[in-house]
Amino acid sequence: MALEVFHKDETLQMRRKLIGQSCRLFFSRDPVKIVRARGQYLYDENGMQYLDCISNVQHVGHCHPSLTQAAAAQMDLLNSNTRFLHDNIVLYADRLAATLPKKLCVFYFVNSGSEANDLALRLARQYTRHQDVIVLDHAYHGHLTSLIDISPYKFRKLGGQKEWVHVAPLPDTYHGIYREDHPDPGQAYADTMKSLIDEAHKKGRKISSFFAESLPSVGGQIIFPTGYCKRVAEYVREAGGIYVADEIQTGFGRVGSHFWAFQLQGEDFCPDIVTMGKPIGNGHPIACVATTEEIATAFTANGVEYFNTFGGNPVSCAIGLAVLDVIEKEDLRGNAVRVGGHLKQLLLQLQTKHPLIGDVRGVGLFIGMELVKDRASRKPATEEAAHLERIVMSTDGPWDSVIKFKPPMCFSIEDAERVCTCIDQILRVMAAKMSTHLQKCVMPWTPIYDNPFARDTLPKM
């Protein structure tokens, strides 16, 4: 039975009536109604094609046939409570283990990145018997109450900072206290962590953990300076805490050269816990926590059973396995290196033409382009960045001045060239102060069909 289809205006009216207003849409002034997708392309109700530069959740591409087939086949066979014995969960855990350092060998499956980080917090506190948490400024780790408490990006807009939360400076070498001209910014930023721990100890506080995205995304597509994570891990462990690497946005090969972004810090660096989400199921609700035997044993020793009714169910794990297969078969890590490198070079070329572009940074298909009022002061160009959101990109960073690129991993060389052509056009218009024309500037692509009845030309779902 086909679902009823509404006109865009009617859909928007119903949404405003039925859905909480804090659940915001992209392009809220004139929302785009997306009805189909395939790969890195989205299609609205009129057949207009949009290039998706932001959906890191749809890691291997929207509606990948291998994933839909795996999901349908397993759903037709069995989808049950995870406390029944089944092959899929152990097969999937074994595949994940092969991508990680050997000591990260115990897995807990959940349904979302927020659940994963919440469980990581429980594991850390149970293992260390300490409560306090260190996080980076501007960090975001999830929407649960426990995670709002450790997310400066959120708690500064709400109830404020808890006494057991300690906020370290974001190691941003463009805007931060130690910049690219510092002889050793990694050590300098790590030393701020040591000072923070010392101050906490003076107050009688004890550190359970340090939480950090392996590449801070909400913080502005930040690339950690060399040596930072290894030295921070030393300081945190000396204080009796553990290192939690949040790979929810950056894992599964997005950086290209490595499967996990924390591996950029060197082969001798290994977190104590790694959390996964978003790309793990290509949009299907599955997430995971990987940790050591010692931490898992301490968690078991509390005497309270941990179970998650749907975390790691047969369908979710079948999809997870299919995601790993596609990453390998389609060489998506290699694609991230090739296309990400090309995209970054194109953006650097634009930087030479447009003074508004202050910085281009990133690795693989995790790239940020920061807009500034002028390069000398590096004053963020927040309003100007908002104009570029019209081309299915979004902004992040403390001032919403960083255009972020984290597209599906099937993004192509041609896609990179298309989006940079459009950015160039928009920045030219902005430079000419043609504000009236700016409001009409969109991606220079036509609908994929002219005949409104020719819907069969859309990709089959």
XYZ file of C-alpha atoms in Angstrom:
461
model
C 0.000 0.000 0.000
C 1.522 3.310 -1.107
C 1.866 6.094 1.421
C -0.061 9.298 0.821
C 2.039 12.049 -0.758
C 1.446 15.693 0.161
C 2.344 18.920 -1.582
C 5.433 20.515 -0.068
C 3.477 23.382 1.527
C 1.039 20.937 3.105
C 3.887 18.786 4.429
C 5.503 21.844 5.958
C 2.233 22.964 7.523
C 1.655 19.510 9.051
C 5.217 19.362 10.329
C 4.867 22.698 12.063
C 1.708 21.452 13.704
C 2.818 17.947 14.694
C 6.595 17.988 15.181
C 8.383 19.780 18.020
C 9.683 23.169 16.887
C 13.095 22.524 18.409
C 13.537 19.859 15.694
C 14.832 22.216 13.027
C 15.045 21.658 9.298
C 17.921 22.430 6.990
C 17.311 25.662 5.075
C 14.472 26.577 7.433
C 13.424 29.688 5.498
C 12.663 27.614 2.423
C 13.018 23.918 3.295
C 13.884 21.426 0.586
C 11.524 18.451 0.461
C 13.661 15.423 -0.393
C 11.746 12.416 -1.672
C 14.437 10.137 -3.120
C 18.180 9.660 -2.979
C 20.930 7.548 -4.460
C 24.638 7.690 -3.789
C 25.644 11.293 -3.152
C 22.566 12.777 -4.806
C 19.268 13.929 -3.349
C 16.084 14.613 -5.330
C 13.219 16.875 -4.385
C 9.560 16.451 -5.284
C 10.122 18.229 -8.610
C 13.025 16.031 -9.627
C 15.692 18.650 -8.933
C 19.029 17.018 -8.154
C 21.110 18.203 -5.180
C 24.690 17.257 -4.440
C 24.927 16.142 -0.812
C 28.085 17.469 0.851
C 27.096 16.842 4.475
C 25.529 13.408 4.955
C 28.328 11.564 6.700
C 25.615 9.300 8.118
C 24.935 7.827 4.673
C 28.564 6.771 4.649
C 28.656 4.553 1.554
C 25.933 6.517 -0.238
C 22.200 6.923 0.044
C 20.116 3.790 -0.514
C 23.039 1.581 -1.474
C 21.534 -1.557 -3.054
C 23.861 -3.928 -1.199
C 22.624 -2.562 2.119
C 18.941 -2.558 1.249
C 19.246 -6.142 0.011
C 21.080 -7.266 3.159
C 18.493 -5.580 5.373
C 15.507 -7.004 3.513
C 16.941 -10.524 3.397
C 17.678 -10.631 7.134
C 14.402 -8.942 8.065
C 12.547 -11.580 6.074
C 14.373 -14.292 8.028
C 14.688 -13.081 11.623
C 14.936 -9.934 13.702
C 14.851 -10.717 17.406
C 15.783 -9.632 20.898
C 19.579 -9.591 21.165
C 19.586 -12.040 24.078
C 18.947 -14.908 21.700
C 22.139 -16.490 20.373
C 22.822 -15.474 16.774
C 25.783 -15.472 14.378
C 25.506 -11.932 13.048
C 26.541 -10.107 16.198
C 29.717 -12.148 16.705
C 30.603 -12.070 13.011
C 30.246 -8.310 13.031
C 32.229 -7.852 16.233
C 35.007 -9.983 14.752
C 35.104 -7.854 11.604
C 35.282 -4.653 13.648
C 38.036 -6.091 15.839
C 40.169 -6.639 12.740
C 40.162 -2.877 12.092
C 41.221 -1.880 15.618
C 44.324 -2.257 17.814
C 44.375 -5.682 19.490
C 43.638 -4.391 22.978
C 40.234 -3.039 21.858
C 38.625 -6.438 21.704
C 35.319 -6.266 23.618
C 32.211 -4.793 22.014
C 28.848 -3.492 23.189
C 26.216 -2.742 20.564
C 23.624 -0.014 21.009
C 21.276 1.988 18.784
C 22.811 5.456 18.479
C 25.982 7.435 18.992
C 24.446 9.079 22.032
C 23.801 5.678 23.592
C 27.385 4.684 22.804
C 28.874 7.726 24.518
C 26.552 7.354 27.498
C 27.696 3.746 27.917
C 31.343 4.809 27.537
C 30.833 7.248 30.397
C 29.425 4.436 32.567
C 32.322 2.158 31.673
C 34.876 4.826 32.524
C 33.354 5.605 35.888
C 32.954 1.961 36.829
C 36.542 1.126 35.871
C 38.251 4.130 37.474
C 35.841 4.656 40.390
C 36.176 8.360 39.602
C 33.449 10.737 38.457
C 34.982 13.765 36.744
C 35.278 14.149 32.981
C 37.524 16.354 30.849
C 36.226 17.536 27.483
C 37.343 19.986 24.849
C 35.769 23.391 24.451
C 32.910 23.509 21.920
C 32.586 19.696 22.037
C 29.357 17.836 21.349
C 28.960 14.187 22.350
C 25.218 13.531 22.176
C 21.710 14.543 23.178
C 21.160 12.476 26.334
C 21.185 14.349 29.635
C 24.483 12.735 30.638
C 26.057 13.888 27.370
C 24.627 17.392 27.368
C 26.498 17.689 30.670
C 29.815 16.955 28.920
C 29.088 18.959 25.753
C 30.060 22.643 26.085
C 28.390 23.256 22.727
C 25.088 22.477 24.464
C 25.430 23.079 28.201
C 26.529 26.688 27.765
C 23.085 27.351 26.258
C 21.301 25.458 29.030
C 22.041 24.873 32.709
C 25.733 25.626 32.655
C 28.816 23.609 33.552
C 28.676 20.936 36.248
C 31.402 20.893 38.899
C 32.555 17.472 37.752
C 33.136 18.646 34.170
C 36.440 20.262 33.200
C 36.826 22.039 29.859
C 40.193 22.097 28.111
C 41.073 24.518 25.301
C 40.273 23.275 21.816
C 43.636 22.626 20.099
C 42.791 24.898 17.202
C 45.934 26.184 15.530
C 44.001 28.750 13.491
C 41.976 30.555 16.171
C 43.351 29.062 19.389
C 45.835 30.236 21.990
C 48.658 28.359 20.206
C 48.681 28.752 16.462
C 50.449 27.362 13.421
C 53.549 29.463 14.071
C 54.141 27.834 17.482
C 57.167 25.488 17.464
C 55.239 22.624 19.131
C 51.486 23.318 19.417
C 50.749 19.671 20.249
C 52.832 19.807 23.408
C 51.626 23.300 24.286
C 47.964 22.311 24.108
C 48.662 19.059 25.972
C 50.259 21.096 28.748
C 46.989 23.000 29.189
C 45.423 19.618 29.897
C 48.062 18.875 32.531
C 47.358 22.222 34.204
C 43.632 21.503 34.152
C 44.170 18.125 35.822
C 46.428 19.682 38.464
C 43.777 22.295 39.268
C 41.105 19.591 39.566
C 43.296 17.604 41.967
C 43.817 20.677 44.129
C 40.038 20.797 44.553
C 39.912 17.136 45.543
C 38.425 16.030 42.213
C 39.373 12.745 40.517
C 39.386 12.246 36.759
C 37.520 9.301 35.249
C 38.057 10.093 31.604
C 38.869 12.432 28.780
C 36.308 12.460 25.948
C 37.288 13.820 22.547
C 36.236 13.440 18.954
C 39.265 12.181 17.082
C 38.740 15.145 14.766
C 36.439 17.735 16.359
C 33.581 18.414 13.952
C 31.204 20.724 15.798
C 34.315 22.552 16.994
C 35.069 23.476 13.376
C 36.644 20.535 11.498
C 39.766 20.662 13.654
C 42.886 18.609 12.927
C 44.823 17.869 16.116
C 48.456 19.029 16.114
C 51.049 16.276 16.026
C 51.639 14.520 19.336
C 48.666 16.060 21.113
C 46.597 12.935 21.733
C 49.507 10.756 22.863
C 50.674 13.286 25.408
C 47.149 13.980 26.661
C 46.544 10.255 27.080
C 49.683 10.051 29.233
C 48.509 12.878 31.484
C 44.980 11.484 31.800
C 46.174 7.969 32.611
C 48.676 9.294 35.158
C 45.680 10.937 36.829
C 43.854 7.598 36.986
C 41.555 8.263 34.046
C 41.065 6.729 30.616
C 40.976 8.116 27.067
C 37.674 7.876 25.149
C 37.902 8.467 21.387
C 34.587 9.536 19.879
C 34.688 8.251 16.289
C 30.980 8.755 15.655
C 31.567 11.267 12.870
C 35.051 10.340 11.721
C 35.332 6.559 11.753
C 35.039 3.877 9.079
C 37.659 5.228 6.712
C 36.533 8.832 6.297
C 40.097 10.086 6.700
C 41.196 7.741 3.916
C 44.687 6.834 5.022
C 43.356 5.029 8.109
C 40.172 3.272 9.131
C 39.904 5.331 12.330
C 40.801 8.983 12.739
C 42.633 8.360 16.041
C 45.164 6.350 14.040
C 46.378 9.614 12.496
C 48.199 10.171 15.796
C 50.505 7.228 15.153
C 50.587 3.452 15.484
C 51.693 3.670 19.113
C 48.590 5.611 20.154
C 45.528 3.658 21.262
C 42.496 4.930 23.197
C 40.966 2.920 26.026
C 37.466 3.174 24.571
C 36.273 3.926 21.038
C 32.668 4.891 20.336
C 31.044 4.472 16.922
C 27.763 5.623 15.405
C 26.274 7.423 12.391
C 28.189 5.823 9.457
C 28.318 2.397 11.097
C 24.890 1.495 9.675
C 24.656 4.007 6.816
C 21.647 5.577 8.509
C 20.257 2.453 10.137
C 20.131 2.838 13.946
C 23.158 0.936 15.173
C 26.178 2.067 17.199
C 28.957 0.456 19.172
C 31.436 0.780 22.029
C 34.795 -0.984 21.764
C 36.997 -1.320 24.820
C 39.581 -3.438 26.614
C 39.091 -6.665 28.532
C 40.098 -4.925 31.769
C 37.463 -2.203 31.442
C 34.794 -4.683 30.363
C 35.617 -6.965 33.302
C 35.255 -4.084 35.746
C 31.868 -3.258 34.231
C 30.716 -6.856 34.594
C 31.931 -6.928 38.200
C 29.355 -4.359 39.291
C 26.851 -7.217 39.382
C 24.245 -5.429 37.266
C 23.343 -7.048 33.961
C 23.677 -4.833 30.908
C 21.360 -5.559 28.027
C 20.116 -3.569 25.075
C 16.986 -5.005 23.505
C 17.781 -4.004 19.934
C 21.474 -3.077 20.052
C 23.219 -5.566 17.773
C 20.064 -7.255 16.495
C 20.414 -9.536 13.444
C 19.175 -6.944 10.949
C 21.408 -4.175 12.300
C 24.460 -6.413 12.209
C 23.647 -7.625 8.693
C 23.610 -3.986 7.595
C 26.822 -3.275 9.496
C 28.544 -6.177 7.774
C 27.289 -4.940 4.400
C 28.717 -1.468 5.102
C 32.146 -2.993 5.764
C 31.886 -5.016 2.558
C 31.060 -1.941 0.469
C 33.889 0.105 2.011
C 36.300 -2.638 0.966
C 34.861 -3.640 -2.405
C 34.429 -0.076 -3.647
C 37.758 1.122 -2.202
C 36.043 3.992 -0.420
C 39.092 4.719 1.718
C 41.117 5.130 -1.451
C 38.359 7.311 -2.854
C 38.503 9.493 0.265
C 42.238 10.011 -0.305
C 41.878 10.806 -4.006
C 38.713 12.896 -3.970
C 39.382 14.509 -0.593
C 42.853 15.512 -1.718
C 41.491 16.972 -4.953
C 38.710 18.835 -3.129
C 41.169 20.307 -0.662
C 43.451 21.493 -3.465
C 40.504 23.111 -5.272
C 39.521 24.923 -2.082
C 43.104 26.094 -1.581
C 43.033 27.463 -5.126
C 39.832 29.329 -4.281
C 41.568 30.714 -1.201
C 44.089 32.462 -3.440
C 41.210 34.179 -5.282
C 38.853 34.989 -2.411
C 40.105 36.858 0.700
C 36.989 35.669 2.511
C 38.511 32.175 2.749
C 40.817 32.303 5.745
C 41.738 28.655 6.156
C 41.296 25.293 4.481
C 42.010 22.232 6.602
C 41.163 18.574 6.742
C 42.060 15.055 5.741
C 40.299 12.627 3.435
C 36.624 13.529 3.102
C 36.624 15.508 6.348
C 37.391 19.073 5.317
C 36.649 22.530 6.675
C 36.789 25.873 4.916
C 36.793 28.803 7.329
C 35.459 32.177 6.249
C 36.806 35.353 7.849
C 36.138 39.079 7.586
C 39.841 39.647 7.053
C 42.837 37.360 7.270
C 44.858 39.564 9.595
C 42.377 39.570 12.490
C 40.785 36.232 11.508
C 37.426 37.617 12.570
C 34.823 34.950 11.717
C 32.520 35.680 8.763
C 29.391 34.061 10.173
C 26.807 35.788 7.983
C 28.761 35.130 4.811
C 29.135 31.449 5.704
C 25.373 31.163 6.131
C 24.878 32.029 2.442
C 26.823 28.952 1.386
C 24.475 26.689 3.344
C 22.113 27.007 0.398
C 24.085 24.407 -1.549
C 23.515 21.420 0.743
C 26.434 22.218 2.968
C 26.338 23.328 6.570
C 28.382 25.400 8.966
C 30.060 24.575 12.245
C 32.637 25.944 14.632
C 32.271 28.301 17.595
C 31.083 31.112 15.295
C 29.363 29.010 12.603
C 31.967 30.279 10.179
C 33.368 26.949 9.004
C 31.878 25.335 5.913
C 32.150 21.621 6.524
C 32.536 18.902 3.941
C 31.761 15.366 5.066
C 29.851 13.868 2.141
C 29.001 10.262 1.382
C 32.225 8.418 0.669
C 31.239 7.818 -2.967
C 31.727 11.546 -3.672
C 33.559 11.883 -6.982
C 36.206 14.100 -8.569
C 33.465 15.608 -10.729
C 31.375 16.333 -7.632
C 34.303 18.120 -6.011
C 34.769 20.255 -9.107
C 31.052 21.043 -9.314
C 30.768 22.230 -5.743
C 33.913 24.349 -5.964
C 32.637 25.961 -9.160
C 29.466 26.896 -7.330
C 31.349 28.204 -4.288
C 33.480 30.315 -6.608
C 30.371 31.778 -8.237
C 28.734 32.596 -4.923
C 31.862 34.185 -3.483
C 32.235 36.295 -6.625
C 28.688 37.539 -6.176
C 29.314 38.257 -2.509
C 32.488 40.121 -3.329
C 30.532 42.252 -5.805
C 27.926 42.927 -3.117
C 25.123 41.801 -5.349
C 22.883 40.845 -2.446
C 19.717 40.660 -4.533
C 21.242 38.204 -6.947
C 22.805 36.275 -4.074
C 19.441 35.119 -2.795
C 18.812 33.405 -6.149
C 22.200 31.725 -6.474
C 21.802 27.928 -6.423
C 23.722 24.916 -7.598
C 24.128 25.198 -11.402
C 22.350 21.946 -12.204
C 19.033 21.388 -13.888
C 16.332 18.933 -12.853
C 17.082 15.427 -14.021
C 13.856 15.443 -15.994
C 11.799 18.127 -17.690
C 8.580 16.178 -18.040
C 6.810 16.240 -14.647
C 5.360 12.826 -15.395
C 8.692 11.201 -16.286
C 9.366 10.009 -12.753
C 10.577 6.629 -13.980
C 13.847 8.356 -14.890
C 14.621 8.727 -11.204
C 16.872 6.093 -9.653
C 14.975 3.003 -8.582
C 14.810 2.619 -4.821
